Amino acid sequence: MGIFRHELVIVGAGVGGLYALIRARRQGLDAVVLERGSDIGGTWYWNRYPGARCDVESFDYSFSFDEELQQEWVWTEKYAGQPEILAYLHHVAERYGLRDGVRLQTNVQSARWDEDALEWTVGTEDGDEYVAPMLIMATGVLSTPKIPDIPGIDDFRGELYNSANWPAEGVDFAGKRVAVIGTGSTGIQIIPEAAKTAGRVYAMQRTPSYSLPAHNRPLTEADQQRVKGAYPDIRKRARASMLGAFTDTFDRSALEVTAEEREAEYRRIYDYGSPMRFASAFNDLITDDEANRTARDFVDARIAERVGDPEIAARVVPNGYALATRRLCIDTGYYETYRRENVTLVDLREEPLEAITETGIRTAKREIELDMIVLATGFDAVTGTLRRLDIRGAAPSPGEEGLSLREKWDLSPDSWLGIMVHGFPNLFVVTGPGSPSVSANMFLAIEQHVEFISDLIEDSRRRGDARIEPSAEAEAAWVAHVREVSDGTLFKDATSWYTGANVAGKPRAVLQYLGGVGPYDDRLREEERAGYPGLERTPWGSRGPRAEDRGSEDHRNDKHRNEGVHA
Ligand code: NA7
């Protein structure tokens, strides 16, 4: 057990944490990264199940901050698989000498703000404490798996795996009877891989997903030259785009073109293979259900063709929700897998999953004998990981314990710009709720956040701030804007991890900012240019805003604003 002091603590050594460390070191900050895994890589370290592959094209899904890095790294496939992305992150760690700044197998459990010392104390499972005035949580948006509460789950005597904590040594499906529970993006990737060698695969589907063929392929020398010759421009356009990856601008309504033109456009993008492009084929697909229906009709027909058997197709073609309001997946051979003799679809809407037994799974209709069960049951997304840590911010009133982030977000996942939270000074969240995050190219979303955060930290140091915190008003205004934007879309009705609906007791709210990466970037720049008007600042040398100094919010805001002006 020890106490370690730094200028900045970063939690998580995935894409966000590694980049935060690069930026911190460039600023001359003494920073440390705490990582619970036994290696770096975050999402791409944990999700190493067979078939794990990104659904954003590899040229886009990579760092853009260093022209040399993007020129030297050679992506081999249109959509990179997990091993290649992990190798890329290892390359980044070596190239920028990051490893000595990362403490592996360091499982953070708590973070407490000390209002007197104006610093955070981060507690680990081993009892160590890391103390720093600034804390960045780069803990990921899909990093806490949702383990379903299925009766008997501990009784199963066969092999039981979770896709998000896959054994590093791999899993052998050969000849085995395997159930995959879940047909989200993960299940859709695992099922065809398992079917290649398993004796039988039971695809346990509760809600069917929409999926498009990835048309994944090796990248050619010509692809490399085309992209690398124009990388800075491609990146610039990505930053100004809606989804954070280069997409053509589709500025027509699906309802203002003829049925033939619409079909041709869907076909063109479908044959290319990109969920981002498909969901942007027309400008009203996520705002107008009638427009969305045209895309659904097109994809429904393709799914039915791919499956072949009309009875199975009737079960795997989604219904009851708008395309893209749950993750629009891409796959390699998923629907065709149902043509195989050794694959059985189990429709849990017709025969609900009742229990896991010692020997398999019992549904309302039958007992299925199994050697292996794979849980591909998703995540407590976006807020889940931070809600599970004991994070305590400023005390609401004298003598009280600091405000709990879990309790705050159990009411509503509010934040300022998806980056900071009122009541939690000097705490920064990478791709938090209310930011584009998973609705965009995550690499770019992460870069955007880490750059904003590190520029803000730099600005605060220059001004001599000891404490920065978004005002209640600024947070409320951002939350209202995020809600207003999502209320104008079909996402508000989505029942998936996009809205927290997949986790019991989680408040329902669209967790992403849907206004687009480009407009969001403009908003961040505007905040910077204006000197961060959303923040309350307290300079070093003046007394910290202790709990007993806190009056009404208005009084408090005025006081801080004044201090900021004098700083
Ligand atoms: P998802 O998309 O949340 O999918 C989880 C799947 O697991 C989904 O089909 C769920 O059905 C199913 N599920 C969850 N709990 C149960 C229980 N108790 N019984 C049966 N089926 C269940 O997670 P993924 O990991 O596939 O994808 C997450 C993201 O990672 C993905 O979108 C990409 O961005 C990368 P339900 O929908 O709840 O009916």
mmCIF file with all atom_site columns, N, CA, C and O and ligand atoms in Angstrom, residues 55 142 146 148 150 163 181-187 204 206-207 326-327 348 353 376-379 497 502, ligand 1:
data_model
loop_
_atom_site.group_PDB
_atom_site.id
_atom_site.type_symbol
_atom_site.label_atom_id
_atom_site.label_alt_id
_atom_site.label_comp_id
_atom_site.label_asym_id
_atom_site.label_entity_id
_atom_site.label_seq_id
_atom_site.pdbx_PDB_ins_code
_atom_site.Cartn_x
_atom_site.Cartn_y
_atom_site.Cartn_z
_atom_site.occupancy
_atom_site.B_iso_or_equiv
_atom_site.pdbx_formal_charge
_atom_site.auth_seq_id
_atom_site.auth_comp_id
_atom_site.auth_asym_id
_atom_site.auth_atom_id
_atom_site.pdbx_PDB_model_num
ATOM   1   N N   . ASP A 1 55  ? -16.378 -1.588  -36.763 1.00 0.00 ? 55  ASP A N   1
ATOM   2   C CA  . ASP A 1 55  ? -17.341 -1.280  -37.818 1.00 0.00 ? 55  ASP A CA  1
ATOM   3   C C   . ASP A 1 55  ? -17.127 0.123   -38.399 1.00 0.00 ? 55  ASP A C   1
ATOM   4   O O   . ASP A 1 55  ? -18.002 0.667   -39.065 1.00 0.00 ? 55  ASP A O   1
ATOM   5   N N   . LEU A 1 142 ? -17.874 1.206   -23.530 1.00 0.00 ? 142 LEU A N   1
ATOM   6   C CA  . LEU A 1 142 ? -18.367 -0.176  -23.576 1.00 0.00 ? 142 LEU A CA  1
ATOM   7   C C   . LEU A 1 142 ? -17.370 -1.032  -22.808 1.00 0.00 ? 142 LEU A C   1
ATOM   8   O O   . LEU A 1 142 ? -16.688 -1.885  -23.372 1.00 0.00 ? 142 LEU A O   1
ATOM   9   N N   . LYS A 1 146 ? -22.515 -6.394  -19.380 1.00 0.00 ? 146 LYS A N   1
ATOM   10  C CA  . LYS A 1 146 ? -23.789 -6.643  -18.689 1.00 0.00 ? 146 LYS A CA  1
ATOM   11  C C   . LYS A 1 146 ? -23.950 -8.154  -18.567 1.00 0.00 ? 146 LYS A C   1
ATOM   12  O O   . LYS A 1 146 ? -24.161 -8.835  -19.561 1.00 0.00 ? 146 LYS A O   1
ATOM   13  N N   . PRO A 1 148 ? -26.174 -11.043 -17.684 1.00 0.00 ? 148 PRO A N   1
ATOM   14  C CA  . PRO A 1 148 ? -27.619 -11.144 -17.445 1.00 0.00 ? 148 PRO A CA  1
ATOM   15  C C   . PRO A 1 148 ? -27.939 -11.958 -16.197 1.00 0.00 ? 148 PRO A C   1
ATOM   16  O O   . PRO A 1 148 ? -27.191 -12.855 -15.826 1.00 0.00 ? 148 PRO A O   1
ATOM   17  N N   . ILE A 1 150 ? -29.712 -14.422 -15.346 1.00 0.00 ? 150 ILE A N   1
ATOM   18  C CA  . ILE A 1 150 ? -30.474 -15.606 -15.767 1.00 0.00 ? 150 ILE A CA  1
ATOM   19  C C   . ILE A 1 150 ? -30.415 -16.641 -14.638 1.00 0.00 ? 150 ILE A C   1
ATOM   20  O O   . ILE A 1 150 ? -29.319 -16.971 -14.171 1.00 0.00 ? 150 ILE A O   1
ATOM   21  N N   . SER A 1 163 ? -18.097 -12.503 -23.875 1.00 0.00 ? 163 SER A N   1
ATOM   22  C CA  . SER A 1 163 ? -17.376 -11.964 -25.037 1.00 0.00 ? 163 SER A CA  1
ATOM   23  C C   . SER A 1 163 ? -16.421 -10.835 -24.652 1.00 0.00 ? 163 SER A C   1
ATOM   24  O O   . SER A 1 163 ? -15.390 -10.647 -25.289 1.00 0.00 ? 163 SER A O   1
ATOM   25  N N   . ILE A 1 181 ? -25.639 -16.411 -26.550 1.00 0.00 ? 181 ILE A N   1
ATOM   26  C CA  . ILE A 1 181 ? -26.796 -15.624 -26.106 1.00 0.00 ? 181 ILE A CA  1
ATOM   27  C C   . ILE A 1 181 ? -26.550 -14.172 -26.497 1.00 0.00 ? 181 ILE A C   1
ATOM   28  O O   . ILE A 1 181 ? -25.580 -13.561 -26.053 1.00 0.00 ? 181 ILE A O   1
ATOM   29  N N   . GLY A 1 182 ? -27.433 -13.635 -27.334 1.00 0.00 ? 182 GLY A N   1
ATOM   30  C CA  . GLY A 1 182 ? -27.294 -12.250 -27.769 1.00 0.00 ? 182 GLY A CA  1
ATOM   31  C C   . GLY A 1 182 ? -26.979 -12.165 -29.245 1.00 0.00 ? 182 GLY A C   1
ATOM   32  O O   . GLY A 1 182 ? -26.101 -12.872 -29.758 1.00 0.00 ? 182 GLY A O   1
ATOM   33  N N   . THR A 1 183 ? -27.732 -11.325 -29.934 1.00 0.00 ? 183 THR A N   1
ATOM   34  C CA  . THR A 1 183 ? -27.507 -11.125 -31.371 1.00 0.00 ? 183 THR A CA  1
ATOM   35  C C   . THR A 1 183 ? -27.351 -9.634  -31.675 1.00 0.00 ? 183 THR A C   1
ATOM   36  O O   . THR A 1 183 ? -27.913 -9.102  -32.622 1.00 0.00 ? 183 THR A O   1
ATOM   37  N N   . GLY A 1 184 ? -26.584 -8.944  -30.800 1.00 0.00 ? 184 GLY A N   1
ATOM   38  C CA  . GLY A 1 184 ? -26.146 -7.583  -31.120 1.00 0.00 ? 184 GLY A CA  1
ATOM   39  C C   . GLY A 1 184 ? -24.913 -7.712  -32.006 1.00 0.00 ? 184 GLY A C   1
ATOM   40  O O   . GLY A 1 184 ? -24.612 -8.779  -32.556 1.00 0.00 ? 184 GLY A O   1
ATOM   41  N N   . SER A 1 185 ? -24.180 -6.618  -32.107 1.00 0.00 ? 185 SER A N   1
ATOM   42  C CA  . SER A 1 185 ? -22.983 -6.598  -32.951 1.00 0.00 ? 185 SER A CA  1
ATOM   43  C C   . SER A 1 185 ? -22.029 -7.747  -32.594 1.00 0.00 ? 185 SER A C   1
ATOM   44  O O   . SER A 1 185 ? -21.465 -8.415  -33.473 1.00 0.00 ? 185 SER A O   1
ATOM   45  N N   . THR A 1 186 ? -21.881 -8.020  -31.296 1.00 0.00 ? 186 THR A N   1
ATOM   46  C CA  . THR A 1 186 ? -20.939 -9.045  -30.847 1.00 0.00 ? 186 THR A CA  1
ATOM   47  C C   . THR A 1 186 ? -21.407 -10.446 -31.243 1.00 0.00 ? 186 THR A C   1
ATOM   48  O O   . THR A 1 186 ? -20.647 -11.226 -31.829 1.00 0.00 ? 186 THR A O   1
ATOM   49  N N   . GLY A 1 187 ? -22.665 -10.771 -30.924 1.00 0.00 ? 187 GLY A N   1
ATOM   50  C CA  . GLY A 1 187 ? -23.187 -12.095 -31.268 1.00 0.00 ? 187 GLY A CA  1
ATOM   51  C C   . GLY A 1 187 ? -23.109 -12.344 -32.767 1.00 0.00 ? 187 GLY A C   1
ATOM   52  O O   . GLY A 1 187 ? -22.744 -13.432 -33.225 1.00 0.00 ? 187 GLY A O   1
ATOM   53  N N   . MET A 1 204 ? -29.092 -17.692 -29.834 1.00 0.00 ? 204 MET A N   1
ATOM   54  C CA  . MET A 1 204 ? -30.206 -17.366 -28.930 1.00 0.00 ? 204 MET A CA  1
ATOM   55  C C   . MET A 1 204 ? -30.548 -15.888 -29.121 1.00 0.00 ? 204 MET A C   1
ATOM   56  O O   . MET A 1 204 ? -29.873 -15.012 -28.583 1.00 0.00 ? 204 MET A O   1
ATOM   57  N N   . ARG A 1 206 ? -33.031 -12.653 -28.883 1.00 0.00 ? 206 ARG A N   1
ATOM   58  C CA  . ARG A 1 206 ? -34.228 -12.018 -28.318 1.00 0.00 ? 206 ARG A CA  1
ATOM   59  C C   . ARG A 1 206 ? -34.688 -10.886 -29.239 1.00 0.00 ? 206 ARG A C   1
ATOM   60  O O   . ARG A 1 206 ? -35.795 -10.897 -29.722 1.00 0.00 ? 206 ARG A O   1
ATOM   61  N N   . THR A 1 207 ? -33.780 -9.942  -29.518 1.00 0.00 ? 207 THR A N   1
ATOM   62  C CA  . THR A 1 207 ? -34.133 -8.867  -30.455 1.00 0.00 ? 207 THR A CA  1
ATOM   63  C C   . THR A 1 207 ? -33.206 -8.968  -31.665 1.00 0.00 ? 207 THR A C   1
ATOM   64  O O   . THR A 1 207 ? -31.986 -8.880  -31.513 1.00 0.00 ? 207 THR A O   1
ATOM   65  N N   . ARG A 1 326 ? -31.016 1.244   -32.960 1.00 0.00 ? 326 ARG A N   1
ATOM   66  C CA  . ARG A 1 326 ? -30.145 0.304   -32.261 1.00 0.00 ? 326 ARG A CA  1
ATOM   67  C C   . ARG A 1 326 ? -28.939 0.189   -33.185 1.00 0.00 ? 326 ARG A C   1
ATOM   68  O O   . ARG A 1 326 ? -29.040 0.529   -34.350 1.00 0.00 ? 326 ARG A O   1
ATOM   69  N N   . ARG A 1 327 ? -27.806 -0.313  -32.666 1.00 0.00 ? 327 ARG A N   1
ATOM   70  C CA  . ARG A 1 327 ? -26.607 -0.315  -33.502 1.00 0.00 ? 327 ARG A CA  1
ATOM   71  C C   . ARG A 1 327 ? -26.872 -0.977  -34.847 1.00 0.00 ? 327 ARG A C   1
ATOM   72  O O   . ARG A 1 327 ? -27.337 -2.126  -34.896 1.00 0.00 ? 327 ARG A O   1
ATOM   73  N N   . LEU A 1 348 ? -36.044 -16.309 -28.813 1.00 0.00 ? 348 LEU A N   1
ATOM   74  C CA  . LEU A 1 348 ? -36.430 -16.212 -27.397 1.00 0.00 ? 348 LEU A CA  1
ATOM   75  C C   . LEU A 1 348 ? -37.712 -15.415 -27.197 1.00 0.00 ? 348 LEU A C   1
ATOM   76  O O   . LEU A 1 348 ? -38.242 -15.381 -26.091 1.00 0.00 ? 348 LEU A O   1
ATOM   77  N N   . LEU A 1 353 ? -36.132 -17.620 -22.574 1.00 0.00 ? 353 LEU A N   1
ATOM   78  C CA  . LEU A 1 353 ? -35.067 -18.337 -21.863 1.00 0.00 ? 353 LEU A CA  1
ATOM   79  C C   . LEU A 1 353 ? -35.460 -18.384 -20.379 1.00 0.00 ? 353 LEU A C   1
ATOM   80  O O   . LEU A 1 353 ? -35.584 -17.348 -19.735 1.00 0.00 ? 353 LEU A O   1
ATOM   81  N N   . ALA A 1 376 ? -23.018 -12.948 -25.066 1.00 0.00 ? 376 ALA A N   1
ATOM   82  C CA  . ALA A 1 376 ? -22.724 -11.756 -25.893 1.00 0.00 ? 376 ALA A CA  1
ATOM   83  C C   . ALA A 1 376 ? -23.851 -10.772 -25.595 1.00 0.00 ? 376 ALA A C   1
ATOM   84  O O   . ALA A 1 376 ? -24.582 -10.334 -26.476 1.00 0.00 ? 376 ALA A O   1
ATOM   85  N N   . THR A 1 377 ? -23.987 -10.486 -24.302 1.00 0.00 ? 377 THR A N   1
ATOM   86  C CA  . THR A 1 377 ? -25.192 -9.820  -23.812 1.00 0.00 ? 377 THR A CA  1
ATOM   87  C C   . THR A 1 377 ? -25.014 -8.326  -23.585 1.00 0.00 ? 377 THR A C   1
ATOM   88  O O   . THR A 1 377 ? -25.869 -7.691  -22.967 1.00 0.00 ? 377 THR A O   1
ATOM   89  N N   . GLY A 1 378 ? -23.934 -7.763  -24.089 1.00 0.00 ? 378 GLY A N   1
ATOM   90  C CA  . GLY A 1 378 ? -23.812 -6.314  -24.128 1.00 0.00 ? 378 GLY A CA  1
ATOM   91  C C   . GLY A 1 378 ? -23.175 -5.697  -22.896 1.00 0.00 ? 378 GLY A C   1
ATOM   92  O O   . GLY A 1 378 ? -22.513 -6.377  -22.098 1.00 0.00 ? 378 GLY A O   1
ATOM   93  N N   . PHE A 1 379 ? -23.396 -4.416  -22.767 1.00 0.00 ? 379 PHE A N   1
ATOM   94  C CA  . PHE A 1 379 ? -22.671 -3.616  -21.771 1.00 0.00 ? 379 PHE A CA  1
ATOM   95  C C   . PHE A 1 379 ? -23.610 -2.667  -21.024 1.00 0.00 ? 379 PHE A C   1
ATOM   96  O O   . PHE A 1 379 ? -24.646 -2.264  -21.566 1.00 0.00 ? 379 PHE A O   1
ATOM   97  N N   . TRP A 1 497 ? -28.883 -0.152  -25.606 1.00 0.00 ? 497 TRP A N   1
ATOM   98  C CA  . TRP A 1 497 ? -27.887 0.505   -24.768 1.00 0.00 ? 497 TRP A CA  1
ATOM   99  C C   . TRP A 1 497 ? -27.694 1.973   -25.144 1.00 0.00 ? 497 TRP A C   1
ATOM   100 O O   . TRP A 1 497 ? -27.161 2.754   -24.371 1.00 0.00 ? 497 TRP A O   1
ATOM   101 N N   . ASN A 1 502 ? -31.171 -1.166  -21.802 1.00 0.00 ? 502 ASN A N   1
ATOM   102 C CA  . ASN A 1 502 ? -30.786 -2.582  -21.646 1.00 0.00 ? 502 ASN A CA  1
ATOM   103 C C   . ASN A 1 502 ? -30.379 -2.930  -20.218 1.00 0.00 ? 502 ASN A C   1
ATOM   104 O O   . ASN A 1 502 ? -30.073 -4.081  -19.938 1.00 0.00 ? 502 ASN A O   1
HETATM 105 P P1  . NA7 B 2 .   ? -25.761 -5.330  -27.535 1.00 0.00 ? 1   NA7 B P1  1
HETATM 106 O O1  . NA7 B 2 .   ? -25.875 -4.653  -28.824 1.00 0.00 ? 1   NA7 B O1  1
HETATM 107 O O2  . NA7 B 2 .   ? -26.327 -4.658  -26.325 1.00 0.00 ? 1   NA7 B O2  1
HETATM 108 O O3  . NA7 B 2 .   ? -26.396 -6.767  -27.712 1.00 0.00 ? 1   NA7 B O3  1
HETATM 109 C C1  . NA7 B 2 .   ? -26.648 -7.601  -26.608 1.00 0.00 ? 1   NA7 B C1  1
HETATM 110 C C2  . NA7 B 2 .   ? -27.525 -8.732  -27.044 1.00 0.00 ? 1   NA7 B C2  1
HETATM 111 O O4  . NA7 B 2 .   ? -27.727 -9.600  -25.932 1.00 0.00 ? 1   NA7 B O4  1
HETATM 112 C C3  . NA7 B 2 .   ? -28.894 -8.287  -27.512 1.00 0.00 ? 1   NA7 B C3  1
HETATM 113 O O5  . NA7 B 2 .   ? -29.282 -9.102  -28.561 1.00 0.00 ? 1   NA7 B O5  1
HETATM 114 C C4  . NA7 B 2 .   ? -29.746 -8.549  -26.265 1.00 0.00 ? 1   NA7 B C4  1
HETATM 115 O O6  . NA7 B 2 .   ? -31.105 -8.738  -26.537 1.00 0.00 ? 1   NA7 B O6  1
HETATM 116 C C5  . NA7 B 2 .   ? -29.117 -9.811  -25.761 1.00 0.00 ? 1   NA7 B C5  1
HETATM 117 N N1  . NA7 B 2 .   ? -29.408 -10.053 -24.360 1.00 0.00 ? 1   NA7 B N1  1
HETATM 118 C C6  . NA7 B 2 .   ? -29.045 -9.289  -23.304 1.00 0.00 ? 1   NA7 B C6  1
HETATM 119 N N2  . NA7 B 2 .   ? -29.501 -9.825  -22.164 1.00 0.00 ? 1   NA7 B N2  1
HETATM 120 C C7  . NA7 B 2 .   ? -30.161 -10.952 -22.505 1.00 0.00 ? 1   NA7 B C7  1
HETATM 121 C C8  . NA7 B 2 .   ? -30.858 -11.951 -21.781 1.00 0.00 ? 1   NA7 B C8  1
HETATM 122 N N3  . NA7 B 2 .   ? -30.966 -11.874 -20.446 1.00 0.00 ? 1   NA7 B N3  1
HETATM 123 N N4  . NA7 B 2 .   ? -31.421 -12.958 -22.457 1.00 0.00 ? 1   NA7 B N4  1
HETATM 124 C C9  . NA7 B 2 .   ? -31.317 -13.027 -23.787 1.00 0.00 ? 1   NA7 B C9  1
HETATM 125 N N5  . NA7 B 2 .   ? -30.676 -12.123 -24.552 1.00 0.00 ? 1   NA7 B N5  1
HETATM 126 C C10 . NA7 B 2 .   ? -30.102 -11.098 -23.902 1.00 0.00 ? 1   NA7 B C10 1
HETATM 127 O O7  . NA7 B 2 .   ? -24.235 -5.646  -27.175 1.00 0.00 ? 1   NA7 B O7  1
HETATM 128 P P2  . NA7 B 2 .   ? -23.050 -6.075  -28.159 1.00 0.00 ? 1   NA7 B P2  1
HETATM 129 O O8  . NA7 B 2 .   ? -21.912 -6.484  -27.321 1.00 0.00 ? 1   NA7 B O8  1
HETATM 130 O O9  . NA7 B 2 .   ? -23.517 -7.008  -29.177 1.00 0.00 ? 1   NA7 B O9  1
HETATM 131 O O10 . NA7 B 2 .   ? -22.686 -4.749  -28.907 1.00 0.00 ? 1   NA7 B O10 1
HETATM 132 C C11 . NA7 B 2 .   ? -22.316 -3.600  -28.169 1.00 0.00 ? 1   NA7 B C11 1
HETATM 133 C C12 . NA7 B 2 .   ? -21.562 -2.658  -29.045 1.00 0.00 ? 1   NA7 B C12 1
HETATM 134 O O11 . NA7 B 2 .   ? -20.194 -3.052  -29.096 1.00 0.00 ? 1   NA7 B O11 1
HETATM 135 C C13 . NA7 B 2 .   ? -21.938 -2.630  -30.472 1.00 0.00 ? 1   NA7 B C13 1
HETATM 136 O O12 . NA7 B 2 .   ? -23.088 -1.956  -30.727 1.00 0.00 ? 1   NA7 B O12 1
HETATM 137 C C14 . NA7 B 2 .   ? -20.736 -2.012  -31.123 1.00 0.00 ? 1   NA7 B C14 1
HETATM 138 O O13 . NA7 B 2 .   ? -20.751 -0.630  -30.929 1.00 0.00 ? 1   NA7 B O13 1
HETATM 139 C C15 . NA7 B 2 .   ? -19.629 -2.599  -30.343 1.00 0.00 ? 1   NA7 B C15 1
HETATM 140 P P3  . NA7 B 2 .   ? -32.139 -7.502  -26.270 1.00 0.00 ? 1   NA7 B P3  1
HETATM 141 O O14 . NA7 B 2 .   ? -31.720 -6.474  -27.264 1.00 0.00 ? 1   NA7 B O14 1
HETATM 142 O O15 . NA7 B 2 .   ? -31.881 -7.051  -24.851 1.00 0.00 ? 1   NA7 B O15 1
HETATM 143 O O16 . NA7 B 2 .   ? -33.462 -8.060  -26.476 1.00 0.00 ? 1   NA7 B O16 1
#
